[in-house]
PDB file of C-alpha atoms in Angstrom:
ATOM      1  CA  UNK A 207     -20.646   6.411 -27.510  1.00 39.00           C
ATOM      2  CA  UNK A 208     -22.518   9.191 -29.354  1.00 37.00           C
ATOM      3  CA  UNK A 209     -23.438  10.699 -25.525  1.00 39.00           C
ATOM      4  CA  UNK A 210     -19.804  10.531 -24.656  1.00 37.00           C
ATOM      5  CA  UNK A 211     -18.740  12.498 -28.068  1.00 41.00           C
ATOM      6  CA  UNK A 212     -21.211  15.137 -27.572  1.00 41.00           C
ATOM      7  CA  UNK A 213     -20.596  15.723 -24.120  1.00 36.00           C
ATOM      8  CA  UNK A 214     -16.888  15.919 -24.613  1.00 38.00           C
ATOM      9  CA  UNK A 215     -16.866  18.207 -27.410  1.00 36.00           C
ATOM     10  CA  UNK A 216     -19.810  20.522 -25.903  1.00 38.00           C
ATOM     11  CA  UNK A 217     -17.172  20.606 -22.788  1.00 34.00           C
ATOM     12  CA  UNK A 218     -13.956  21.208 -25.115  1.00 40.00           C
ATOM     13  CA  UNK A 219     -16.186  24.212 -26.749  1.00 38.00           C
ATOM     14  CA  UNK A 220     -16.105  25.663 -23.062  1.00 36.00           C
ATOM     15  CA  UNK A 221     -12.757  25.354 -22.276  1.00 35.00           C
ATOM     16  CA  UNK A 222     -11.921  27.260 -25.513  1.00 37.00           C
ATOM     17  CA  UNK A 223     -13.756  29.644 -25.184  1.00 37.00           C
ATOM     18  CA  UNK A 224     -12.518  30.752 -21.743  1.00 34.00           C
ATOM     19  CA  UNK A 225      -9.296  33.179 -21.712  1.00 35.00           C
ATOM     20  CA  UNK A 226      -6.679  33.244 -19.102  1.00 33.00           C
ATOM     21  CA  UNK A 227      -5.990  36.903 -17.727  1.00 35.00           C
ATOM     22  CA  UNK A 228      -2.779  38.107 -17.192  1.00 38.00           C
ATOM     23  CA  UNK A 229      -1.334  41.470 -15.775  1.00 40.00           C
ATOM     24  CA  UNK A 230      -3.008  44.243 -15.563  1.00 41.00           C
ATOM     25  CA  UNK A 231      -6.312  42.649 -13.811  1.00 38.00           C
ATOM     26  CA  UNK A 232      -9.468  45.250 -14.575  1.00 41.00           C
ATOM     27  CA  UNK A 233     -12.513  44.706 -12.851  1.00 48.00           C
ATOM     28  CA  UNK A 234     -16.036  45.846 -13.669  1.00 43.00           C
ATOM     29  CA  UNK A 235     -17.340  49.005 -11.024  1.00 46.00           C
ATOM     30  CA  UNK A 236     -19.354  47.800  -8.279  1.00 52.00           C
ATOM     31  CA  UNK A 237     -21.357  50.157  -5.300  1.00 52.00           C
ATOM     32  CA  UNK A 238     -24.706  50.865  -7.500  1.00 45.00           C
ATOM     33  CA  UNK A 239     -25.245  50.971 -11.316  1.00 41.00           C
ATOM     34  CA  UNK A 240     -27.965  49.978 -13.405  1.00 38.00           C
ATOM     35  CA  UNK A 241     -28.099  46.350 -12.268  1.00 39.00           C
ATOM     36  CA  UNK A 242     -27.727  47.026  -8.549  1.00 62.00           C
ATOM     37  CA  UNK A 243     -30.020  49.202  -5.981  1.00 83.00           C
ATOM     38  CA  UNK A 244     -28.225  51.598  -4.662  1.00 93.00           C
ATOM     39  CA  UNK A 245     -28.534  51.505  -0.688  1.00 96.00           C
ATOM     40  CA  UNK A 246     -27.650  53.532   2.060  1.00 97.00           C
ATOM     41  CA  UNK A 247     -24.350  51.966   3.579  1.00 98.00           C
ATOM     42  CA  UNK A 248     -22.618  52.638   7.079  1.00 98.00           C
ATOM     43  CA  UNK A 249     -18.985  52.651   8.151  1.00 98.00           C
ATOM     44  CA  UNK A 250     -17.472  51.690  11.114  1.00 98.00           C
ATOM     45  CA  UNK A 251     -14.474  53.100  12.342  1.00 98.00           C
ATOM     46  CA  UNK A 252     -12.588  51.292  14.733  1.00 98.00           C
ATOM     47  CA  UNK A 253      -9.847  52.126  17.296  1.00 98.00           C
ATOM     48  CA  UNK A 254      -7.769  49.239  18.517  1.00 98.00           C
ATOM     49  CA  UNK A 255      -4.431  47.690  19.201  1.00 98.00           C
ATOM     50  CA  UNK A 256      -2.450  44.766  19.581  1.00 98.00           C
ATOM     51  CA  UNK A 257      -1.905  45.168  23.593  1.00 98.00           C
ATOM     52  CA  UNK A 258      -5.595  46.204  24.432  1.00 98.00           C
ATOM     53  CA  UNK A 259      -7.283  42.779  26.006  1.00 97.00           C
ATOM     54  CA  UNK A 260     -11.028  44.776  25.592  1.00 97.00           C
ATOM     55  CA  UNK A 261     -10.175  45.442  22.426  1.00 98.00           C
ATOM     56  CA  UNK A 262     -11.277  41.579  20.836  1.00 98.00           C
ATOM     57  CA  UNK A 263     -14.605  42.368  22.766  1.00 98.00           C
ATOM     58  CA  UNK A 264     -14.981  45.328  19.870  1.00 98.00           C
ATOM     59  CA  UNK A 265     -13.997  43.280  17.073  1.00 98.00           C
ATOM     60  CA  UNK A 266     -16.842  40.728  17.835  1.00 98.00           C
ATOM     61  CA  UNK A 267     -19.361  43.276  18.351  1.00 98.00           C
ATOM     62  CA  UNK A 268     -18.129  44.695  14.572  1.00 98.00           C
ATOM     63  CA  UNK A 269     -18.219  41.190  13.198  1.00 98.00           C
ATOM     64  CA  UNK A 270     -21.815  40.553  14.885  1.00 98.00           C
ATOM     65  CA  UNK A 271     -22.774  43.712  12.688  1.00 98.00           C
ATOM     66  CA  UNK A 272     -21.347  42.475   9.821  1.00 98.00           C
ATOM     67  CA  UNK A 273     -23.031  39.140   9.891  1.00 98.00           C
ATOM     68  CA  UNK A 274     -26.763  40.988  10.841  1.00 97.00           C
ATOM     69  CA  UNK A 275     -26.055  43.967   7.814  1.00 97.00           C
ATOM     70  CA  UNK A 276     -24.029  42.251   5.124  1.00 97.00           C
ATOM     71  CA  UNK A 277     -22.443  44.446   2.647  1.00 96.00           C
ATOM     72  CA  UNK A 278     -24.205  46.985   3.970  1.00 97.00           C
ATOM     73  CA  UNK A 279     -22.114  47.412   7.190  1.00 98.00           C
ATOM     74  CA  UNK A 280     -18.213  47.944   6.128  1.00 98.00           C
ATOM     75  CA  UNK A 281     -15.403  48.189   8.647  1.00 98.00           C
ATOM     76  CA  UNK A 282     -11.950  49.811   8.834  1.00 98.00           C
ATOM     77  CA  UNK A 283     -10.001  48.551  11.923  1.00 98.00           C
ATOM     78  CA  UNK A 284      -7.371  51.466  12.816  1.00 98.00           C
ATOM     79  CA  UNK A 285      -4.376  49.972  15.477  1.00 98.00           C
ATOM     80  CA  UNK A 286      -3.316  53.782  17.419  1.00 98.00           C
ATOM     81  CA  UNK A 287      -2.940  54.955  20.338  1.00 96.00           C
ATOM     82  CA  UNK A 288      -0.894  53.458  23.100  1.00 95.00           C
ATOM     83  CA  UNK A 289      -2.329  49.630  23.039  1.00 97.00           C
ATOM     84  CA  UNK A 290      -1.114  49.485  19.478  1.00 98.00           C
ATOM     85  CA  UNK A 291       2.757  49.962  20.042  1.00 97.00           C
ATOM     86  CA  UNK A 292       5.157  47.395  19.908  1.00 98.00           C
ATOM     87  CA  UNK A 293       7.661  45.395  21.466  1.00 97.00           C
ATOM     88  CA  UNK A 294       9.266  41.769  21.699  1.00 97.00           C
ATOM     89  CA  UNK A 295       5.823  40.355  23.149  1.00 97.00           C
ATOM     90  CA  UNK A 296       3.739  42.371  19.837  1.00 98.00           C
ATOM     91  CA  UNK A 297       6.061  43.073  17.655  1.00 97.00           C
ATOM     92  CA  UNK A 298       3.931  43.563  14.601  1.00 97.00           C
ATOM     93  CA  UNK A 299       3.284  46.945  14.045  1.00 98.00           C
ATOM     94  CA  UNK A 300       0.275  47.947  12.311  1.00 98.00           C
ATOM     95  CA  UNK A 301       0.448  51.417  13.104  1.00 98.00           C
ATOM     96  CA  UNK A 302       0.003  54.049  10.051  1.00 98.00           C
ATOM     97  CA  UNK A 303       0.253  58.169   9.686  1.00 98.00           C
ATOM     98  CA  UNK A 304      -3.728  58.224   9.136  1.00 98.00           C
ATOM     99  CA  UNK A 305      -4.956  55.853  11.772  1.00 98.00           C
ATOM    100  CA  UNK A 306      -2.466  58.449  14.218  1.00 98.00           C
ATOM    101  CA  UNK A 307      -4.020  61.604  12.681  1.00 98.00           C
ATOM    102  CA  UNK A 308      -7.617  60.129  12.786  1.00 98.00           C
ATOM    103  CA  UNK A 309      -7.123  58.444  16.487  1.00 98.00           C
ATOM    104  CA  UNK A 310      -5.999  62.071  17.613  1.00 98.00           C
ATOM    105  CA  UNK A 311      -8.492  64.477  15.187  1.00 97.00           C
ATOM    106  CA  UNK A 312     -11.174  62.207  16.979  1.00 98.00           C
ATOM    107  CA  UNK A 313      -9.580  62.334  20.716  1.00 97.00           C
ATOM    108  CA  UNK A 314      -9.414  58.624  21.247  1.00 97.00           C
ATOM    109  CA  UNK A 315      -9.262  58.042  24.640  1.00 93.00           C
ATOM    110  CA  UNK A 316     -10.311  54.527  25.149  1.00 95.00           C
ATOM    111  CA  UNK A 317     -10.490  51.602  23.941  1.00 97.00           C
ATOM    112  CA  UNK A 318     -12.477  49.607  22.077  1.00 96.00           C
ATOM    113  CA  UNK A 319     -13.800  52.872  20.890  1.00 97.00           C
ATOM    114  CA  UNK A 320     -15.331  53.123  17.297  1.00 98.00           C
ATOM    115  CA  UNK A 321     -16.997  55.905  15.198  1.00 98.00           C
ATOM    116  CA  UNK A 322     -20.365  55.166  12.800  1.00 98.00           C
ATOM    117  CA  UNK A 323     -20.318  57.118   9.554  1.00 98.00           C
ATOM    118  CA  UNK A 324     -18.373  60.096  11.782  1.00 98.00           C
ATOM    119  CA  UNK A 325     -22.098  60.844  12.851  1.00 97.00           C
ATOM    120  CA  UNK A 326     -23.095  61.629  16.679  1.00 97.00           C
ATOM    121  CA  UNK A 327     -24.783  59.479  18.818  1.00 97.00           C
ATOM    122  CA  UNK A 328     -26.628  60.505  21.780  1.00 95.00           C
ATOM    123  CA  UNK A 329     -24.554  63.915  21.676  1.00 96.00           C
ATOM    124  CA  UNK A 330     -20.989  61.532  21.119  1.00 97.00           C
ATOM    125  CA  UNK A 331     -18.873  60.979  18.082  1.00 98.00           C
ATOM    126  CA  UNK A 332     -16.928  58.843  19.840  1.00 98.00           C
ATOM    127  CA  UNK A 333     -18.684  55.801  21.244  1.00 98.00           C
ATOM    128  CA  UNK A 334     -17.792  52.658  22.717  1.00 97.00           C
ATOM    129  CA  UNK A 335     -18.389  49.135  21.019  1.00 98.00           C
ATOM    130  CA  UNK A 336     -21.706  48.446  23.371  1.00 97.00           C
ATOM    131  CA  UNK A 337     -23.356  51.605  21.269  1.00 98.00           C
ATOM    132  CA  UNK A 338     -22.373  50.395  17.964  1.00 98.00           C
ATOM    133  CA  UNK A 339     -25.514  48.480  17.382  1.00 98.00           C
ATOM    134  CA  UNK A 340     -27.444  51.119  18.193  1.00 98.00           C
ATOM    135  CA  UNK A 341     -25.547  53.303  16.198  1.00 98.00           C
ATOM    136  CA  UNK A 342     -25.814  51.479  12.845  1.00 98.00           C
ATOM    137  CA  UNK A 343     -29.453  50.677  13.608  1.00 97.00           C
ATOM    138  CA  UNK A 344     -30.491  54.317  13.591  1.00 96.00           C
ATOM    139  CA  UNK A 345     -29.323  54.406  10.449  1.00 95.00           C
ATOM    140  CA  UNK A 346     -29.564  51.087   8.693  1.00 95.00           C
ATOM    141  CA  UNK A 347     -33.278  50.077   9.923  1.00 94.00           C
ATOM    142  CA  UNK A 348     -34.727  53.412   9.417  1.00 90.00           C
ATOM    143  CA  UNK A 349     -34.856  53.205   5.227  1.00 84.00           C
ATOM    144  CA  UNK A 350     -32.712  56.408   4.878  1.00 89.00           C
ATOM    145  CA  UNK A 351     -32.469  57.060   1.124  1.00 93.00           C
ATOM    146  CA  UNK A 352     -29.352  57.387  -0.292  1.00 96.00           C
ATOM    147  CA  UNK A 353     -28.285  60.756  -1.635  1.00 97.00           C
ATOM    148  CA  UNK A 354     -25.159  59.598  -3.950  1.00 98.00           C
ATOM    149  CA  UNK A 355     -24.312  56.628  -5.571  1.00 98.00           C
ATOM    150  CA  UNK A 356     -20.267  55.142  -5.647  1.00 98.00           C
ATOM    151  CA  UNK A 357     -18.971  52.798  -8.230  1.00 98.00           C
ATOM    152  CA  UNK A 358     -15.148  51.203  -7.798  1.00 98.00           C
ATOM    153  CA  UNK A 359     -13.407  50.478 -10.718  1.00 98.00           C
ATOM    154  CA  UNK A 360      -9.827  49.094 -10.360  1.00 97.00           C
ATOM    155  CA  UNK A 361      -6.649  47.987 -12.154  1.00 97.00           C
ATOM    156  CA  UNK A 362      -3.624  46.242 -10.561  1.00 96.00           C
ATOM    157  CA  UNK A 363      -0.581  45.758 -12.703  1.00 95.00           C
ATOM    158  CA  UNK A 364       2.533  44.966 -11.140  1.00 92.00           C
ATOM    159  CA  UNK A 365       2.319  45.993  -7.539  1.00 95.00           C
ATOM    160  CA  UNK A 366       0.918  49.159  -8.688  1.00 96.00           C
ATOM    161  CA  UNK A 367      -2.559  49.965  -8.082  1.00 98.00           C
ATOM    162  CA  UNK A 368      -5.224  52.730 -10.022  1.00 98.00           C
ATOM    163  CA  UNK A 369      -8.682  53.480  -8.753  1.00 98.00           C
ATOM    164  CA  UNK A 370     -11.306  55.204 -10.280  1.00 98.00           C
ATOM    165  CA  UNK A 371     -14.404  56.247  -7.904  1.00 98.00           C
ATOM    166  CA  UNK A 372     -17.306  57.419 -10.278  1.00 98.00           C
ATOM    167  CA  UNK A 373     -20.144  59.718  -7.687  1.00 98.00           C
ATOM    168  CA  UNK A 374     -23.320  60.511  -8.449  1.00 98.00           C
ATOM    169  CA  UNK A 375     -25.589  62.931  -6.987  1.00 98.00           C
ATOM    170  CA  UNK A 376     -29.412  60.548  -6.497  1.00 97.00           C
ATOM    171  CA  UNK A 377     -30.570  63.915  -4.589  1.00 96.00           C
ATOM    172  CA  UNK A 378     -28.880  67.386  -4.292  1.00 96.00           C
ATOM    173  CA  UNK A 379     -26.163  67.667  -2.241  1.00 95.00           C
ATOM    174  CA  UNK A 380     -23.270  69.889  -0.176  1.00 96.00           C
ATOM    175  CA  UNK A 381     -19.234  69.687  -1.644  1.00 97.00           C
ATOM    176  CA  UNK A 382     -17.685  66.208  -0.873  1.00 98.00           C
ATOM    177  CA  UNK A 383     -14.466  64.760  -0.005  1.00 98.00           C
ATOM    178  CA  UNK A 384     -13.518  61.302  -1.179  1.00 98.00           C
ATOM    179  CA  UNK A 385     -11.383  58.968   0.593  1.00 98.00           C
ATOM    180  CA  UNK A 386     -10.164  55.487  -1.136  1.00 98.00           C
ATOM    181  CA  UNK A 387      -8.310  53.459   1.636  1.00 98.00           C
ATOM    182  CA  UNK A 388      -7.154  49.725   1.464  1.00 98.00           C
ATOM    183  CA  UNK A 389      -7.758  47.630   4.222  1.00 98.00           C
ATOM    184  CA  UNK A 390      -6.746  43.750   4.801  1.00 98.00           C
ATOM    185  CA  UNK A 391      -8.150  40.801   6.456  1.00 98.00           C
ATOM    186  CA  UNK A 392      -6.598  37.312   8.238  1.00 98.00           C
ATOM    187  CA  UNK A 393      -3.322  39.164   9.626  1.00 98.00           C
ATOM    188  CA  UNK A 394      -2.327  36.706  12.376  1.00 98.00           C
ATOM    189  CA  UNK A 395      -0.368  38.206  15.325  1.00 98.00           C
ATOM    190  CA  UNK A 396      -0.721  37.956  19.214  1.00 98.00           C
ATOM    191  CA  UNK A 397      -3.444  39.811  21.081  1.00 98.00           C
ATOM    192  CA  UNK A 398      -4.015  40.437  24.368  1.00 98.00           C
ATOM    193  CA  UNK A 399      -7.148  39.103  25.899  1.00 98.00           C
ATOM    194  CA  UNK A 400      -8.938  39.031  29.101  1.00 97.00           C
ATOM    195  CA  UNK A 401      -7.390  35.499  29.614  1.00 96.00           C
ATOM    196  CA  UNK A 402      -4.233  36.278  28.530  1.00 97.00           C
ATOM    197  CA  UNK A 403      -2.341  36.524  24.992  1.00 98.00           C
ATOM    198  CA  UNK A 404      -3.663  34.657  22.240  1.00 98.00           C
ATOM    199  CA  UNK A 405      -0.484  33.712  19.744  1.00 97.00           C
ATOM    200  CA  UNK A 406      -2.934  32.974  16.616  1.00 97.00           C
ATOM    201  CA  UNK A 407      -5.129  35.789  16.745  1.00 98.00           C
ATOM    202  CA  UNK A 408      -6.687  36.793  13.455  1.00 98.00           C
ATOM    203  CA  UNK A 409      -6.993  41.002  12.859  1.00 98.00           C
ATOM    204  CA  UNK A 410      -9.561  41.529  10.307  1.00 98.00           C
ATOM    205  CA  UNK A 411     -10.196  45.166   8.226  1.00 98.00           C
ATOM    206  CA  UNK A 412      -7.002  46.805   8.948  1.00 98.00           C
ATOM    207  CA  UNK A 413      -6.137  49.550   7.370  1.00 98.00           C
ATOM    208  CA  UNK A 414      -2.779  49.369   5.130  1.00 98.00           C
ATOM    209  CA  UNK A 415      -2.691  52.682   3.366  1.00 98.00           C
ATOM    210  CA  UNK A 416      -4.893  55.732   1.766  1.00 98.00           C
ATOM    211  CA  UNK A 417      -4.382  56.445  -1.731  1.00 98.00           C
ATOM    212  CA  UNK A 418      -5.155  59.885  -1.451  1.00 98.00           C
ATOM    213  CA  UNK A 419      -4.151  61.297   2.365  1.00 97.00           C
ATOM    214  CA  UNK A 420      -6.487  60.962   5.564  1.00 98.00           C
ATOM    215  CA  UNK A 421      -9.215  63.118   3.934  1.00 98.00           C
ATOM    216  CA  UNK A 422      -9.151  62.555   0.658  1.00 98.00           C
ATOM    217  CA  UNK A 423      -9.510  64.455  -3.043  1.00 98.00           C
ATOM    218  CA  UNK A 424     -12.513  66.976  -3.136  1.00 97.00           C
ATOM    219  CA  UNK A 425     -15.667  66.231  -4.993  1.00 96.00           C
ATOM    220  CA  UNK A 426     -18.773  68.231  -6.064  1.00 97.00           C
ATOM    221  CA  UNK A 427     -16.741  71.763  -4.804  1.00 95.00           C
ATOM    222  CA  UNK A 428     -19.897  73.663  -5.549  1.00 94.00           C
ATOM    223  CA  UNK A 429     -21.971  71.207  -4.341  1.00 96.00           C
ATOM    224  CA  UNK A 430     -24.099  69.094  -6.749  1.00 96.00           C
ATOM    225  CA  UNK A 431     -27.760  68.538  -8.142  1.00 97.00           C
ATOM    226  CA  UNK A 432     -29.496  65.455  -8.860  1.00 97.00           C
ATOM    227  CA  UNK A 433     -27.817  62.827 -11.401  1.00 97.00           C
ATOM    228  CA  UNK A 434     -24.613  65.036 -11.917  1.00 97.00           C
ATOM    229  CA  UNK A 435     -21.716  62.870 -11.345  1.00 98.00           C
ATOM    230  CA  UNK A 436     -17.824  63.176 -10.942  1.00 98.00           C
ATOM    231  CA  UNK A 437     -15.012  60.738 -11.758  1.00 98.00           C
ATOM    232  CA  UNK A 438     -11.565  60.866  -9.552  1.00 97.00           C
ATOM    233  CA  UNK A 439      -8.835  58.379 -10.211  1.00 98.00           C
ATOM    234  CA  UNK A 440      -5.874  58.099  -7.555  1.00 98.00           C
ATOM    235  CA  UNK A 441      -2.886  55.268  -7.266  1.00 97.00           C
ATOM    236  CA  UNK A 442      -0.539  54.170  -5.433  1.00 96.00           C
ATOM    237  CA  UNK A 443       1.818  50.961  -4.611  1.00 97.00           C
ATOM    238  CA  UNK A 444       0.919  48.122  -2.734  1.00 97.00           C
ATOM    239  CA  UNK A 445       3.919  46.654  -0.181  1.00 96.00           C
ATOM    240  CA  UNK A 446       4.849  43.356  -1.515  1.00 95.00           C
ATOM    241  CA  UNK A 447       4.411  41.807   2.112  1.00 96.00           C
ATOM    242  CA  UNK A 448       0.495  42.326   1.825  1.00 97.00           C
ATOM    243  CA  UNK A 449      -1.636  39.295   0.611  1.00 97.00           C
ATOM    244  CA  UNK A 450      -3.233  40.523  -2.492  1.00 96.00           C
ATOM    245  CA  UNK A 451      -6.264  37.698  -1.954  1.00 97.00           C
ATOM    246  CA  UNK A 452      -7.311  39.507   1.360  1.00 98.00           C
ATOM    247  CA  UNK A 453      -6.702  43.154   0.455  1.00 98.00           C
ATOM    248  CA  UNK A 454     -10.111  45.706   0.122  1.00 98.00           C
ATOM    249  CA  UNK A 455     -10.393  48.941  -1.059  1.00 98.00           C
ATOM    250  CA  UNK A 456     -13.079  50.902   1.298  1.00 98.00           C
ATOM    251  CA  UNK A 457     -14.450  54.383  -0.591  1.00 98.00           C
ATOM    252  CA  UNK A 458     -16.295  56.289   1.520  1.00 98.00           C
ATOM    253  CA  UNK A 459     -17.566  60.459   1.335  1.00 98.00           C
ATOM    254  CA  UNK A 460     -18.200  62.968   3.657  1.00 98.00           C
ATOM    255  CA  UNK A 461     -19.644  66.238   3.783  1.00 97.00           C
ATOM    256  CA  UNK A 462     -16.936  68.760   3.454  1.00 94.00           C
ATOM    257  CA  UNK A 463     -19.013  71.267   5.557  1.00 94.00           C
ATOM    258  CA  UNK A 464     -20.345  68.855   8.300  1.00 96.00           C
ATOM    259  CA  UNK A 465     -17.673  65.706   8.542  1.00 97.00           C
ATOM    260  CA  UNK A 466     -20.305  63.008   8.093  1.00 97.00           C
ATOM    261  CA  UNK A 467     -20.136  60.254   5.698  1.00 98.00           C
ATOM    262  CA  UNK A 468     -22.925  60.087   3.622  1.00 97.00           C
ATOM    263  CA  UNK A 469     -22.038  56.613   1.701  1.00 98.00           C
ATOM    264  CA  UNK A 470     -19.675  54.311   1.824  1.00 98.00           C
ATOM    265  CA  UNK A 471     -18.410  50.725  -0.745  1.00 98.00           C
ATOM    266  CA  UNK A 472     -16.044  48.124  -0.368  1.00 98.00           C
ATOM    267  CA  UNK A 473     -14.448  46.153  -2.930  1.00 97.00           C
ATOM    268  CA  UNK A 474     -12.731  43.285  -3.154  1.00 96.00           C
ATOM    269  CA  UNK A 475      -8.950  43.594  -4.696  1.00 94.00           C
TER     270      UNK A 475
END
């Protein structure tokens, strides 16, 4: 009986010692810090829609990349272009005003179509889902060091949401622009296929909205020198219809003077 009573009470000292969290929820930054390596990270860009029956073929080859690189490979899935419009057949729309500008600043022509840290590949920006690999292995299996460091810090409080993105400089570097955009995961809606339309089909990293316009808040404007950081902080609503427990926020920055993306984090809402 004395087992029994200690057990019990050393469990009761648990339980009150945990606290239940209510609104606002603040989580701790993640993407580096003291406690975490900071590694070089690649994005994926993706061009697809709903009525494309190639376009499935692209999401595996993303998801394959995911599965060899971890959270070191992050995706954004953008539905544009004509295979993403609607009608009775497709009739969710997961269009957005950024995933139009991007799909026509980057002259999307076909699809799958996809663009890695909006760096060229064999002379092409815009490459097709058989080069991906490639793509993120020039990059991810060379040991390219990292020349800034993101942290995500977060609060959500009432279908509002705040971000904070702290930068800092691990090597000198040109002016930045920051983007913070949200994607989601497990939307089910039809998609075509070779074989036909699948009813149940499940559309992972699609982008939902940028909390600060399709290319983002400048950063470092005179350019930066190593360990000099910069906080920005941007907000903005989340629709009601989105499901909170699949939502990610994606911060990524590029050189202002050459386009590429020079490190990218994702973060769990």
């Amino acid at each position: 009986m004395k087992r029994i009573s200690a057990i019990t009470l050393m469990f009761a000292m648990l339980v009150s010692a945990c606290d239940i969290m209510d609104e606002p929820y603040m989580n701790k930054p993640t993407g580096g810090g003291e406690t975490e390596e900071t590694v070089q990270k690649v994005l994926l860009e993706e061009f697809t829609g709903h009525q494309c029956q190639n376009c499935p073929e692209g999401a595996a080859t993303a998801e394959q990349l995911k599965q060899a690189y971890g959270n070191k490979f992050i995706i954004i899935a953008y539905h544009a272009g004509h295979f993403a419009r609607t009608n009775t057949d497709f009739p969710e729309d997961y269009r957005t005003v950024v995933g139009n500008e991007l799909n026509s600043n980057f002259n999307v022509e076909s699809y799958p179509a996809g663009v890695v840290n909006r760096t060229e590949y064999d002379g092409k920006l815009v490459i097709t889902n058989t080069v991906w690999p490639s793509a993120a292995s020039a990059i991810l299996d060379n040991n390219i060091e990292p020349h800034l460091q993101l942290g995500i810090n977060h609060t959500y409080n009432s279908g509002n949401l705040s971000v904070t993105i702290n930068a800092k400089a691990l090597n000198d570097i040109e002016p930045l622009s920051i983007c913070v955009f949200i994607t989601e995961d497990g939307l089910i809606s039809p998609q075509q296929t070779p074989s036909g339309t699948v009813e149940n089909y499940v559309h992972n990293h699609v982008f939902r909205i940028s909390l600060n316009g399709t290319w983002g808040t400048q950063t470092f404007a005179e350019g930066a020198a190593v360990g000099q950081e910069e906080n920005i902080t941007v907000e903005a609503a989340i629709d009601s219809d989105w499901n909170l427990n699949n939502l990610n926020i994606v911060c990524f920055a590029y050189s202002s003077e050459s386009g590429k993306i020079i490190q990218v984090e994702e973060k769990s809402l």
